C-alpha positions as a Python dict, from the first residue, in 0.01 Angstrom:
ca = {
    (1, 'X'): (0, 0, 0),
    (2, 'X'): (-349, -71, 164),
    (3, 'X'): (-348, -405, 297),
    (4, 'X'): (-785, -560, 367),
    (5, 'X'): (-894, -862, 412),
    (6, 'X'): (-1286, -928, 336),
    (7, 'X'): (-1501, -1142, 495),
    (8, 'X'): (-1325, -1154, 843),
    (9, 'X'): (-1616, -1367, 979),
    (10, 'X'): (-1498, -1741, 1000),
    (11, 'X'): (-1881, -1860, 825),
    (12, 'X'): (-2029, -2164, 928),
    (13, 'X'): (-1994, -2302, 598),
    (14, 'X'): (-1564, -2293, 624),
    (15, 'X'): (-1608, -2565, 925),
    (16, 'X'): (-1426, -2846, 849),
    (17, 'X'): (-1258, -2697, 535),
    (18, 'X'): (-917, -2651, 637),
    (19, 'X'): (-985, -2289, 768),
    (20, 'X'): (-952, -2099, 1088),
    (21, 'X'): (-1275, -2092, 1355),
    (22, 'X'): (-1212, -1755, 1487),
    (23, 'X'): (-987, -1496, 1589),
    (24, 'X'): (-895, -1502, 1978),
    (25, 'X'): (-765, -1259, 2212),
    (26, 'X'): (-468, -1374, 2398),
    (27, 'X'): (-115, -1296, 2598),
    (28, 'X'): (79, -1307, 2262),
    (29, 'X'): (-186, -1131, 2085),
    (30, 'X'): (-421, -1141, 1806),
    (31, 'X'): (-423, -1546, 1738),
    (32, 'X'): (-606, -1764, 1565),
    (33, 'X'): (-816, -2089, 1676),
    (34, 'X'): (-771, -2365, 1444),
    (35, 'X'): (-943, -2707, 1496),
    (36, 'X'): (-817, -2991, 1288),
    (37, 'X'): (-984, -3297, 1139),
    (38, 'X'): (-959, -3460, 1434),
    (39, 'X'): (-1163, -3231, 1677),
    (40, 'X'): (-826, -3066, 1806),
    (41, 'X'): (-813, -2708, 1898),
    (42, 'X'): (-489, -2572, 1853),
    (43, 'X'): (-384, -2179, 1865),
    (44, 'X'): (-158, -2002, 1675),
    (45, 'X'): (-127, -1733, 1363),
    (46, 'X'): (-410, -1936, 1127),
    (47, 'X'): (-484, -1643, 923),
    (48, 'X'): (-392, -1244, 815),
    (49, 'X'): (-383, -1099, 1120),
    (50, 'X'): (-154, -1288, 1321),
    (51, 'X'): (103, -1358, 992),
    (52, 'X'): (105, -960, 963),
    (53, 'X'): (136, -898, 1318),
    (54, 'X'): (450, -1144, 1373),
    (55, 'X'): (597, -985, 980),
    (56, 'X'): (554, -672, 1147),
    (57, 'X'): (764, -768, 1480),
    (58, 'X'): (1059, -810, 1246),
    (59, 'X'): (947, -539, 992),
    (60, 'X'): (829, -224, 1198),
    (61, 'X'): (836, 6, 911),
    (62, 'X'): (571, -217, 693),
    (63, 'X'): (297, -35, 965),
    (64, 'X'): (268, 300, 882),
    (65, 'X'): (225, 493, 1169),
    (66, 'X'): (116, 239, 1353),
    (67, 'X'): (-172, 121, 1090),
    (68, 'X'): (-138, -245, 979),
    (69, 'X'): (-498, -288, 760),
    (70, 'X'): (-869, -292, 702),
    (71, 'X'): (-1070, -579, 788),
    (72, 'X'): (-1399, -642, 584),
    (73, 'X'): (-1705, -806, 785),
    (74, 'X'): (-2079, -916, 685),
    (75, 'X'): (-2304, -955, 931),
    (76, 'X'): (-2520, -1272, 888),
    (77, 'X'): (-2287, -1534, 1077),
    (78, 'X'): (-2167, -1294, 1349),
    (79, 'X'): (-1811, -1152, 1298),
    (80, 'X'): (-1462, -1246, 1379),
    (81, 'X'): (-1604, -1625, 1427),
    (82, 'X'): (-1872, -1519, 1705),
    (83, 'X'): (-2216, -1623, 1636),
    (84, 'X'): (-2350, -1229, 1725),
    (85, 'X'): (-2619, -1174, 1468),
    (86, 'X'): (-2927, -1154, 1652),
    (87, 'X'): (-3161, -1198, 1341),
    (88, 'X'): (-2973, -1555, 1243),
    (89, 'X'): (-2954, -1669, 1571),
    (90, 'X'): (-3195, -1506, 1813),
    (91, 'X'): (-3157, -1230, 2130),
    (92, 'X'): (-3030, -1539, 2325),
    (93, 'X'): (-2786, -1557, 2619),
    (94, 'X'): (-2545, -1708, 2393),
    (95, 'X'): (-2573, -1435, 2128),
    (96, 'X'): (-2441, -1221, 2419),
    (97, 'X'): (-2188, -1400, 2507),
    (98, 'X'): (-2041, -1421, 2149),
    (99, 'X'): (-2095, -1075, 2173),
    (100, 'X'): (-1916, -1004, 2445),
    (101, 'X'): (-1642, -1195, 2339),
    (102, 'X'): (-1608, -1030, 2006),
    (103, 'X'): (-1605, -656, 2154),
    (104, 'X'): (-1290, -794, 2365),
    (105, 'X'): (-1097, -907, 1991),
    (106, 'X'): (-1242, -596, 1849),
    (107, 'X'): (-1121, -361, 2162),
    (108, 'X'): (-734, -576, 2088),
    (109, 'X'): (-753, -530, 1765),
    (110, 'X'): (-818, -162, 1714),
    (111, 'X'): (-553, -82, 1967),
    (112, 'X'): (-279, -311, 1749),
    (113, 'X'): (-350, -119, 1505),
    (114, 'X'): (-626, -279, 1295),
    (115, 'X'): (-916, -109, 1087),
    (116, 'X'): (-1253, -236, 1038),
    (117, 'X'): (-1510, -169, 723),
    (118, 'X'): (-1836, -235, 603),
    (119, 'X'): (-1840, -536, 335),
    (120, 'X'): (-2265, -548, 347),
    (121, 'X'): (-2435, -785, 591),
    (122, 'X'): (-2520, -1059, 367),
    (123, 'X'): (-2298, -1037, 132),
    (124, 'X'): (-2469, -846, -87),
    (125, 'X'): (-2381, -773, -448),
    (126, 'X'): (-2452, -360, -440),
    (127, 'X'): (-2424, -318, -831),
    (128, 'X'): (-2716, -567, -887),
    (129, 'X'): (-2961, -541, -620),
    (130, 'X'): (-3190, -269, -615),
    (131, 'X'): (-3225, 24, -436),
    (132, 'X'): (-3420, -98, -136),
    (133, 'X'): (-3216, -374, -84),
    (134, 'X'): (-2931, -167, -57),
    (135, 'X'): (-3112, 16, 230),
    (136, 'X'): (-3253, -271, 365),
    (137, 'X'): (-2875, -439, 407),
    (138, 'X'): (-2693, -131, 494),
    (139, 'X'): (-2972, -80, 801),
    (140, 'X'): (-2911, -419, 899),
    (141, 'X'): (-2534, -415, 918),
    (142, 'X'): (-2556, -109, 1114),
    (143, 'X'): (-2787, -269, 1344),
    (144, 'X'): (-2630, -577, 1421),
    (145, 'X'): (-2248, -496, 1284),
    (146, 'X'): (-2178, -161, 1364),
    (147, 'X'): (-2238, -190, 1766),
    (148, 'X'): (-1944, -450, 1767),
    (149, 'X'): (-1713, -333, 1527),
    (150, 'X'): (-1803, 51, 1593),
    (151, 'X'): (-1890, 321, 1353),
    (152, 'X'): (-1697, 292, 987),
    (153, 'X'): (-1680, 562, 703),
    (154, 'X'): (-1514, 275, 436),
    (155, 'X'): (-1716, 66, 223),
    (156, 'X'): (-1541, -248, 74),
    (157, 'X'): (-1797, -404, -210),
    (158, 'X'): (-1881, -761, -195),
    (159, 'X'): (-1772, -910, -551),
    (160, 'X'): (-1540, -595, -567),
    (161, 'X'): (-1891, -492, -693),
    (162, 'X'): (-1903, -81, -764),
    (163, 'X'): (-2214, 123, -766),
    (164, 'X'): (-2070, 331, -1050),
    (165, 'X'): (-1899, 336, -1341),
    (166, 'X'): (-1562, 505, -1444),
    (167, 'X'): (-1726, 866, -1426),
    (168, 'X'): (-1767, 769, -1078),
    (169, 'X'): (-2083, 861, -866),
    (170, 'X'): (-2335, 1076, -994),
    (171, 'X'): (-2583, 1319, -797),
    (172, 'X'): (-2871, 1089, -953),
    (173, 'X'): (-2734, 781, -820),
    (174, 'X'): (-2979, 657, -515),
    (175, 'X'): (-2791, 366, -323),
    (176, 'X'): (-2473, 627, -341),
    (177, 'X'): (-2666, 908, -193),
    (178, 'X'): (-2809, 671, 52),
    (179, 'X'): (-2455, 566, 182),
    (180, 'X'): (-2322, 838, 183),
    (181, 'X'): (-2618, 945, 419),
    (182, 'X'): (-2490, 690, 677),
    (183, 'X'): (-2174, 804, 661),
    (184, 'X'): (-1991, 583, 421),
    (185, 'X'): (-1689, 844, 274),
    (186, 'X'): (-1427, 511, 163),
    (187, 'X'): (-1567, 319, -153),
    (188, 'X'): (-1317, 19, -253),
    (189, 'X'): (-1342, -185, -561),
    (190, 'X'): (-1196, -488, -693),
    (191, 'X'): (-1025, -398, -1019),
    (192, 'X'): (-681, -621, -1151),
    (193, 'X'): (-644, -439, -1496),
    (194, 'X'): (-398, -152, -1331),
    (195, 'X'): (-182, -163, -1082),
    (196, 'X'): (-336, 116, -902),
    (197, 'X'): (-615, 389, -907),
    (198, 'X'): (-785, 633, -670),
    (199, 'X'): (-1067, 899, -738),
    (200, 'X'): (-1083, 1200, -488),
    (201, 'X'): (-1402, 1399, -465),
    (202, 'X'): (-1548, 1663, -233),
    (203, 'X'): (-1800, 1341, -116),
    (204, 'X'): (-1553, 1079, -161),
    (205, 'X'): (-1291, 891, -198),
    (206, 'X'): (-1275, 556, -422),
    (207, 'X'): (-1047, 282, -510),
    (208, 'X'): (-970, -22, -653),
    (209, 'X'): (-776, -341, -519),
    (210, 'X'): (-600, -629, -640),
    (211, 'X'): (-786, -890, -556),
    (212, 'X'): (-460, -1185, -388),
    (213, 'X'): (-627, -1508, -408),
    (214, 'X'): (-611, -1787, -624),
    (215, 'X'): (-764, -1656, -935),
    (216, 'X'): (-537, -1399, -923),
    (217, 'X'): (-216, -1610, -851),
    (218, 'X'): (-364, -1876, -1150),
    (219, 'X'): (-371, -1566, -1417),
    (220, 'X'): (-17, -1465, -1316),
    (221, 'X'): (118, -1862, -1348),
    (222, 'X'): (-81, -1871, -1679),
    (223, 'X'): (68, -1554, -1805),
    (224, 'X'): (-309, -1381, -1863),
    (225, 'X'): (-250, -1104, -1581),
    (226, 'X'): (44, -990, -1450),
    (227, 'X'): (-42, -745, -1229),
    (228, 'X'): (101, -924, -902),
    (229, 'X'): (436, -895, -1042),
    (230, 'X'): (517, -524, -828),
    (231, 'X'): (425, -680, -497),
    (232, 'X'): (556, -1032, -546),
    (233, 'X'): (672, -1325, -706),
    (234, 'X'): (366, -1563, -747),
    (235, 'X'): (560, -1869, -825),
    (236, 'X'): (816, -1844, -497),
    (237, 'X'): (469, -1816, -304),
    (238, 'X'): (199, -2048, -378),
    (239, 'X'): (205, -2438, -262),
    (240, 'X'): (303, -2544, -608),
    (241, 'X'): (205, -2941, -417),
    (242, 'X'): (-176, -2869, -392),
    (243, 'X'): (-241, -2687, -705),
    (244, 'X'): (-371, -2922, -882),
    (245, 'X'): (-581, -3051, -597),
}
């Protein structure tokens, strides 16, 4: 099983919605800060992290060798829910100090046995966008990303978007051979027709996922795709009070 989570960044535009702010640092942990409706900050386990960390308390053998997952992080609004990214929000004092504070829940993190990846830094749909956008994104996220979250050699594609096809990725193929040049070894898709499927090559390794979210839990309740049905019971999981909603 290979647990990720994408877009570990807490974006400005989830404020308000309902979502966790950021992920914190503390005593007990890897938390998260919450703040409700009414300008309260509260924290507690908000989000993946801390929900796998306290399952894991109970459930030891669910971390392999110590590993719990792979977190998946852009770059435009910062990561983790600090505001780090110097092009969106200038080489400031502040942009330090989120900075700061992020390479202290990065530091906790790693050491609890959390993984980190690429997912672009804006987000960017890699099948579509051309060649030197590709570069132009990839150079940015190592710029601004990679000095918080460290060095990564796995690729998670925004949109579950793949750069090749099912022959996989060809000598001729220009945004491969360019991330593969920055050391990018880990290529995960997004595909829910199988269960499961890996590719091993002497310059790679690639994968799909299962995307969990509620597309994928809607297809399983309508009967359209159910290829949840290994890992879980969708009905004995989702709020069955706020679907409709």
């Amino acid at each position: 099983l290979v647990l990720s989570q994408d877009d570990v960044n807490y974006y400005e535009y989830m404020i308000n919605s309902g979502f966790a702010s950021k992920l914190v640092a503390t005593k007990n942990g890897i938390k998260n800060e919450y703040i409700d409706a009414n300008g309260k900050t509260s924290v507690g386990n908000y989000d993946l992290v801390p929900i796998v960390d306290e399952f894991i308390k109970d459930h030891p053998d669910f971390s392999y060798r110590g590993d719990k997952g792979t977190l998946a992080v852009t770059g435009y609004n910062g990561v983790l829910g600090y505001r780090t990214s110097v092009s969106q929000y200038g080489d400031t004092a502040k942009t330090k100090r989120e900075t700061k504070k992020a390479l202290k829940v990065v530091a906790a993190l790693k050491s609890d046995g959390w993984n980190f990846a690429s997912h672009s830094w804006g987000h960017l749909n890699m099948k579509t966008s051309s060649v030197a956008d590709v570069k132009l994104d990839t150079d940015r996220w190592e710029k601004e990303v990679q000095p918080v979250v460290g060095k990564t050699n796995i690729l998670i594609f925004p949109f579950g978007a793949d750069i090749g096809d099912w022959q996989g990725y060809q000598d001729n193929n220009e945004k491969f051979a360019y991330l593969r040049q920055k050391g990018f070894e880990i290529y995960e898709n997004v595909d829910a027709s199988h269960m499961s499927w890996g590719e091993m090559t002497t310059k790679y390794y690639r994968q799909a996922r299962i995307n969990v979210d509620g597309i994928r839990m809607t297809d399983d309740l309508n009967g359209t795709n159910s290829v949840l049905n290994p890992f879980f019971n969708t009905s004995e999981v989702i709020d069955s009070t706020n679907r409709n909603k």
